[in-house]
GROMACS .gro file of C-alpha atoms in nm:
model
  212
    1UNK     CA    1  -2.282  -1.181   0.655
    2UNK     CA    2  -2.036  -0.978   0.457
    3UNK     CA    3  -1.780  -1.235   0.245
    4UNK     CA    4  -1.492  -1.005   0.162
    5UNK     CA    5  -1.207  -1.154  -0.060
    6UNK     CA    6  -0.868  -1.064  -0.169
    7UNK     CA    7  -0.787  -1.107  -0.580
    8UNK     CA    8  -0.453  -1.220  -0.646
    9UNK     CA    9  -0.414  -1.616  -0.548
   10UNK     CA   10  -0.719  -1.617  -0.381
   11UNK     CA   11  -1.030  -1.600  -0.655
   12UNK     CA   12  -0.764  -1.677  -0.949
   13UNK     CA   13  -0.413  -1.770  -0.991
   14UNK     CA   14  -0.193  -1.463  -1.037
   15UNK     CA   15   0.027  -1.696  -1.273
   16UNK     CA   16  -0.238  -1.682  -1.566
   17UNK     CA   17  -0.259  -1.287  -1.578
   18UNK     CA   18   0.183  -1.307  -1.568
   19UNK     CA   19   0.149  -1.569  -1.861
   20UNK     CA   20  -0.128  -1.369  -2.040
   21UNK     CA   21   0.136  -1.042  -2.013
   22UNK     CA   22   0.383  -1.250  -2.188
   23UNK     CA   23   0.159  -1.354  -2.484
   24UNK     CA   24   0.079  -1.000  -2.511
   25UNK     CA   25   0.436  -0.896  -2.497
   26UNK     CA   26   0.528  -1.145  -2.744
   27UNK     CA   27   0.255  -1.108  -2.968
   28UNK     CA   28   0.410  -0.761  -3.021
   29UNK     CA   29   0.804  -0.784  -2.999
   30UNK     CA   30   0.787  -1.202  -3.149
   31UNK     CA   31   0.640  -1.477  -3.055
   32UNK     CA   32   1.015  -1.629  -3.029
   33UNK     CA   33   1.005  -1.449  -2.703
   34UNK     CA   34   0.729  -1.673  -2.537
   35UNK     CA   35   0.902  -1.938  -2.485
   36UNK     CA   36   1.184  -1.777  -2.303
   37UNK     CA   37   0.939  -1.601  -2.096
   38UNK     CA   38   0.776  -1.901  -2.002
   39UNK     CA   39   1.070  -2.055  -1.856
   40UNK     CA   40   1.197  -1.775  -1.615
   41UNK     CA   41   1.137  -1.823  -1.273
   42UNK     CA   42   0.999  -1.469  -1.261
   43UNK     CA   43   0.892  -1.184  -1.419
   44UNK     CA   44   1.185  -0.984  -1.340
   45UNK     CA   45   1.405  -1.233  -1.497
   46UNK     CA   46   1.146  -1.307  -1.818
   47UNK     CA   47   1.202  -0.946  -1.859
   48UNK     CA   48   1.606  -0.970  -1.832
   49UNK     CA   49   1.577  -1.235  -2.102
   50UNK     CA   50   1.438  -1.070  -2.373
   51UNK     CA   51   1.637  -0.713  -2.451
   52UNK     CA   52   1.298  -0.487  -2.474
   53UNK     CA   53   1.348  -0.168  -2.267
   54UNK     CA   54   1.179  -0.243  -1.908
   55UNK     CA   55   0.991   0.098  -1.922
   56UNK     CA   56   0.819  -0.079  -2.224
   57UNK     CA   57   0.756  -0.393  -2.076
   58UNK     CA   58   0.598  -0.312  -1.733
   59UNK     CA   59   0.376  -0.095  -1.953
   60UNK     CA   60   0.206  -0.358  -2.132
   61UNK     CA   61   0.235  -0.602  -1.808
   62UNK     CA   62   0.047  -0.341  -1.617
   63UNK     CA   63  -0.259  -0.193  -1.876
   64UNK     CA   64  -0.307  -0.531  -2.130
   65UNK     CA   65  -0.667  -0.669  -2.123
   66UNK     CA   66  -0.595  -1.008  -1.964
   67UNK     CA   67  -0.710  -1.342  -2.060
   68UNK     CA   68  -0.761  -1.523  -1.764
   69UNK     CA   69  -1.102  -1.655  -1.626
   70UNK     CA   70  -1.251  -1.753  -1.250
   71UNK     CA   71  -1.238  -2.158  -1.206
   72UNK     CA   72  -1.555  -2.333  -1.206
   73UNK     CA   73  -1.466  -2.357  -0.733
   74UNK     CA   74  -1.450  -1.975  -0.750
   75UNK     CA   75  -1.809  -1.900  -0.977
   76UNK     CA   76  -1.992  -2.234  -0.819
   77UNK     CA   77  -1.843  -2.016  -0.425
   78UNK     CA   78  -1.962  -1.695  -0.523
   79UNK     CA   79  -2.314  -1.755  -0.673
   80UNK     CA   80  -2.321  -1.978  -0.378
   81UNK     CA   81  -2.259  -1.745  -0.133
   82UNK     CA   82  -2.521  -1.470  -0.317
   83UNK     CA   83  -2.793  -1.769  -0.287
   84UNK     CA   84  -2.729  -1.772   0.082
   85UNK     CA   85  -2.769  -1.397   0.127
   86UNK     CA   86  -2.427  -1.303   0.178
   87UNK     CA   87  -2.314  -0.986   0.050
   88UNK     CA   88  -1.990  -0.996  -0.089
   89UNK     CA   89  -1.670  -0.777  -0.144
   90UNK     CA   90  -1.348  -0.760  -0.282
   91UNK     CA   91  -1.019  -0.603  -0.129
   92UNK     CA   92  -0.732  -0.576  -0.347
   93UNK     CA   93  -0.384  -0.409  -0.365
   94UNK     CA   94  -0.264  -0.310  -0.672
   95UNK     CA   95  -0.229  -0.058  -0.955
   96UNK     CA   96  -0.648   0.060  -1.059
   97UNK     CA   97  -0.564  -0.013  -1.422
   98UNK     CA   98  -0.426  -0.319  -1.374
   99UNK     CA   99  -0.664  -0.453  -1.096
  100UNK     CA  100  -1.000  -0.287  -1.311
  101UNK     CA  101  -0.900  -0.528  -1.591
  102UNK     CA  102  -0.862  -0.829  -1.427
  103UNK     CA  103  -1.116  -0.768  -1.229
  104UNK     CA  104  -1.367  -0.706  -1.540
  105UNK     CA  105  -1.203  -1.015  -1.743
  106UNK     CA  106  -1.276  -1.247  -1.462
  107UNK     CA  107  -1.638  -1.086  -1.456
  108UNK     CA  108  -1.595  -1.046  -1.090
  109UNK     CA  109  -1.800  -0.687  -1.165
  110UNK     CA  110  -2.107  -0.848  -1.247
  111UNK     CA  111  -2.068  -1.024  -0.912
  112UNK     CA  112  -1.969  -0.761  -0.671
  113UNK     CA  113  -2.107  -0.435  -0.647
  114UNK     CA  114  -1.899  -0.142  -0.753
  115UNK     CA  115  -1.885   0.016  -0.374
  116UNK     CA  116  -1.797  -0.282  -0.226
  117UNK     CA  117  -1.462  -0.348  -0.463
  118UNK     CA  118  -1.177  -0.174  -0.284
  119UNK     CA  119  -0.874  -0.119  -0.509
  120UNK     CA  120  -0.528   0.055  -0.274
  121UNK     CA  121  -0.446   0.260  -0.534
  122UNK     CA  122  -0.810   0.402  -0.581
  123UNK     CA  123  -0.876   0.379  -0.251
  124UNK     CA  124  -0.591   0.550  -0.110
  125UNK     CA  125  -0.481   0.262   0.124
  126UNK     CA  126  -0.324  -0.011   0.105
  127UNK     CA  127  -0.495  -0.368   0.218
  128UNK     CA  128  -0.298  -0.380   0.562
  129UNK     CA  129  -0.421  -0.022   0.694
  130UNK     CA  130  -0.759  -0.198   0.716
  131UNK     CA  131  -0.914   0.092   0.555
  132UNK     CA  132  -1.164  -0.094   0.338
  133UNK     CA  133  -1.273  -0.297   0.621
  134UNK     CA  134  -1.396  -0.016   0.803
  135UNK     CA  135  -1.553   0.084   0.533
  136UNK     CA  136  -1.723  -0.170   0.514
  137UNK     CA  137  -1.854  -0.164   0.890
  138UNK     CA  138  -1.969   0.163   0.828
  139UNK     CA  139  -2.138   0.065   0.519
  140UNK     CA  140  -2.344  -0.274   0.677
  141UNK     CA  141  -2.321  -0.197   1.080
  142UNK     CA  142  -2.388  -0.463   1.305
  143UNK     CA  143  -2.276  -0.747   1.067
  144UNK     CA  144  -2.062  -1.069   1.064
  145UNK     CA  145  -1.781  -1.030   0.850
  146UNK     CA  146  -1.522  -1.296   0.673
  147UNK     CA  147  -1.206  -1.182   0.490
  148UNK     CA  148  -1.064  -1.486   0.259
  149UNK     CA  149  -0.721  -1.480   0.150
  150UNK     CA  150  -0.360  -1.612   0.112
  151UNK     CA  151  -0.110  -1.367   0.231
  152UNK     CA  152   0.008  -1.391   0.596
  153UNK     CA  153   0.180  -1.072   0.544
  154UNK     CA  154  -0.115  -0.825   0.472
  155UNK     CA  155  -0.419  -1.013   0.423
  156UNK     CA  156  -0.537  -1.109   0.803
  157UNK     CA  157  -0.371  -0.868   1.058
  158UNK     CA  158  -0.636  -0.598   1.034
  159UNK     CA  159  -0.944  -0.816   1.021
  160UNK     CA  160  -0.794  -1.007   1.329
  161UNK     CA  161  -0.758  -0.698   1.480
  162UNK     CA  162  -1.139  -0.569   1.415
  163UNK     CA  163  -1.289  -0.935   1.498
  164UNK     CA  164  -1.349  -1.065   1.145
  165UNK     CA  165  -1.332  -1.388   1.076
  166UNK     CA  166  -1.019  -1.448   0.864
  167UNK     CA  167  -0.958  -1.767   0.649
  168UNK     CA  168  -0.669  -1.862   0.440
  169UNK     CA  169  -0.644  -2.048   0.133
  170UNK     CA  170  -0.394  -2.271   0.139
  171UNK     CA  171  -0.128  -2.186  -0.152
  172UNK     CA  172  -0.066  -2.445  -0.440
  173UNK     CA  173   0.254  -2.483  -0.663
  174UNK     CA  174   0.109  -2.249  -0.896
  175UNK     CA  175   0.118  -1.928  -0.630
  176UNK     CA  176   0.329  -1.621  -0.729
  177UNK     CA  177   0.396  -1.585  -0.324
  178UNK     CA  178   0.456  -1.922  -0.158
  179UNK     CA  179   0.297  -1.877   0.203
  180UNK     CA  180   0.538  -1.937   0.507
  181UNK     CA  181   0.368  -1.883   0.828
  182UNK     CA  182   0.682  -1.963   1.041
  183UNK     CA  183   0.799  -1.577   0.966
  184UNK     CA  184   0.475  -1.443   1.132
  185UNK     CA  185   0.353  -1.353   1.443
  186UNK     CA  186  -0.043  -1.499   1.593
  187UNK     CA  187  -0.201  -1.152   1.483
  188UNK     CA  188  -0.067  -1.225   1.129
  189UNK     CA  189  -0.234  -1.569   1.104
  190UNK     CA  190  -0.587  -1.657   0.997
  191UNK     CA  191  -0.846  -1.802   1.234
  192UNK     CA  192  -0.894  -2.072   0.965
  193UNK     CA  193  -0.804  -2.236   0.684
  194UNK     CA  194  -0.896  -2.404   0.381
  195UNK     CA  195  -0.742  -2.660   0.070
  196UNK     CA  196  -0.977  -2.497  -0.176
  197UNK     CA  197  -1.269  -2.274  -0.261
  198UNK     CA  198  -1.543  -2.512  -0.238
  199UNK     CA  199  -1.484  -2.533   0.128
  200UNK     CA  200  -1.539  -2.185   0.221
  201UNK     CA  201  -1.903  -2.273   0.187
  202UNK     CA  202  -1.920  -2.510   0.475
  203UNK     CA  203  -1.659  -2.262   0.649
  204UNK     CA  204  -1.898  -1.982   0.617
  205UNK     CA  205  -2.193  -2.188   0.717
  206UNK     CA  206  -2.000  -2.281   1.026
  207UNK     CA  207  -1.905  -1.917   1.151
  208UNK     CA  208  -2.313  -1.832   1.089
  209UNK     CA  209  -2.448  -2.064   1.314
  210UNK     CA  210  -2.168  -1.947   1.626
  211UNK     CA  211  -2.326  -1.697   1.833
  212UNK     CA  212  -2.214  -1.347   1.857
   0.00000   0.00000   0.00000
């Protein structure tokens, strides 16, 4: 089976790289800035708050070496999944700079192959186009295949649509997007869900055993 995962919210929370931008931010225009930072609802308005030219800012937001790490549900999932025999993959929208070094702090390259990581911007689509996915049919034919993510409004419509198993994890307080699934249409909605990553193991295990 092919285990194919989106980054942001899903494998870490996108609110530690956004704090780790503002300790590198502060750590070169004052650490007097940090807490300011810290207590915006946003980065758009951390960034109104401090009087650095936004050019400047978004610059070291988007190319600073994070410091942010996988949680202990996302390494024990992964290795798990490897154990099993899964192959796994990663499908990600974002900026290559930005998504490369996250995706090398959380060590998610010693994990994944390099083939199977699909960044938009490198890519040349974006996650919704389902590009990557038929990639990665073409790459491992004849396969069962599970996308994992959080976002209603990209992450499931094209695997639904290409009859991959598509599971949700269920957003916590500490999500950059809160998930609303009122605002969505069936095709938009996973086939499952789950509280956290530890049960994607028994999810997977489940969608094995059903016949094809």
């Amino acid at each position: 089976m092919i285990v194919a995962f989106d980054l942001d919210d899903t494998l870490y929370h996108e609110m530690d790289y956004v704090r780790s931008a503002y300790k590198a931010i502060a750590h070169i225009y004052g650490t007097h800035l940090l807490p300011l930072m810290m207590k915006a609802p946003s980065p758009a308005k951390a960034f109104d708050l401090i009087g650095v030219e936004i050019d400047k800012l978004l610059k070291i937001y988007r190319t600073h070496e994070p410091d942010i790490s996988l949680s202990v549900a996302a390494i024990y999932t992964l290795v798990t999944l490897l154990k099993k025999g899964h192959a796994l993959a990663l499908i990600t929208d974002g900026r290559t700079v930005t998504q490369e070094h996250k995706i090398k702090a959380l060590g998610l390259d010693r994990l994944i192959n390099a083939d199977m990581i699909y960044i938009s911007e490198k890519f040349g689509e974006e996650k919704i186009s389902g590009g990557a996915m038929k990639d990665i049919m073409r790459k491992y034919p004849n396969e069962r295949y599970v996308y994992v993510g959080d976002n209603p409004a990209k992450d499931f419509v094209s695997g639904n649509e290409m009859g991959w198993e598509t599971i949700c994890l269920k957003a916590t307080s500490d999500n950059v997007f809160q998930q609303n699934f009122c605002d969505f249409e069936d095709v938009f909605l996973p086939k499952h869900f789950i509280c956290n990553l530890f049960e994607l193991i028994d999810c997977v295990d489940k969608i094995d055993t059903i016949k094809i």
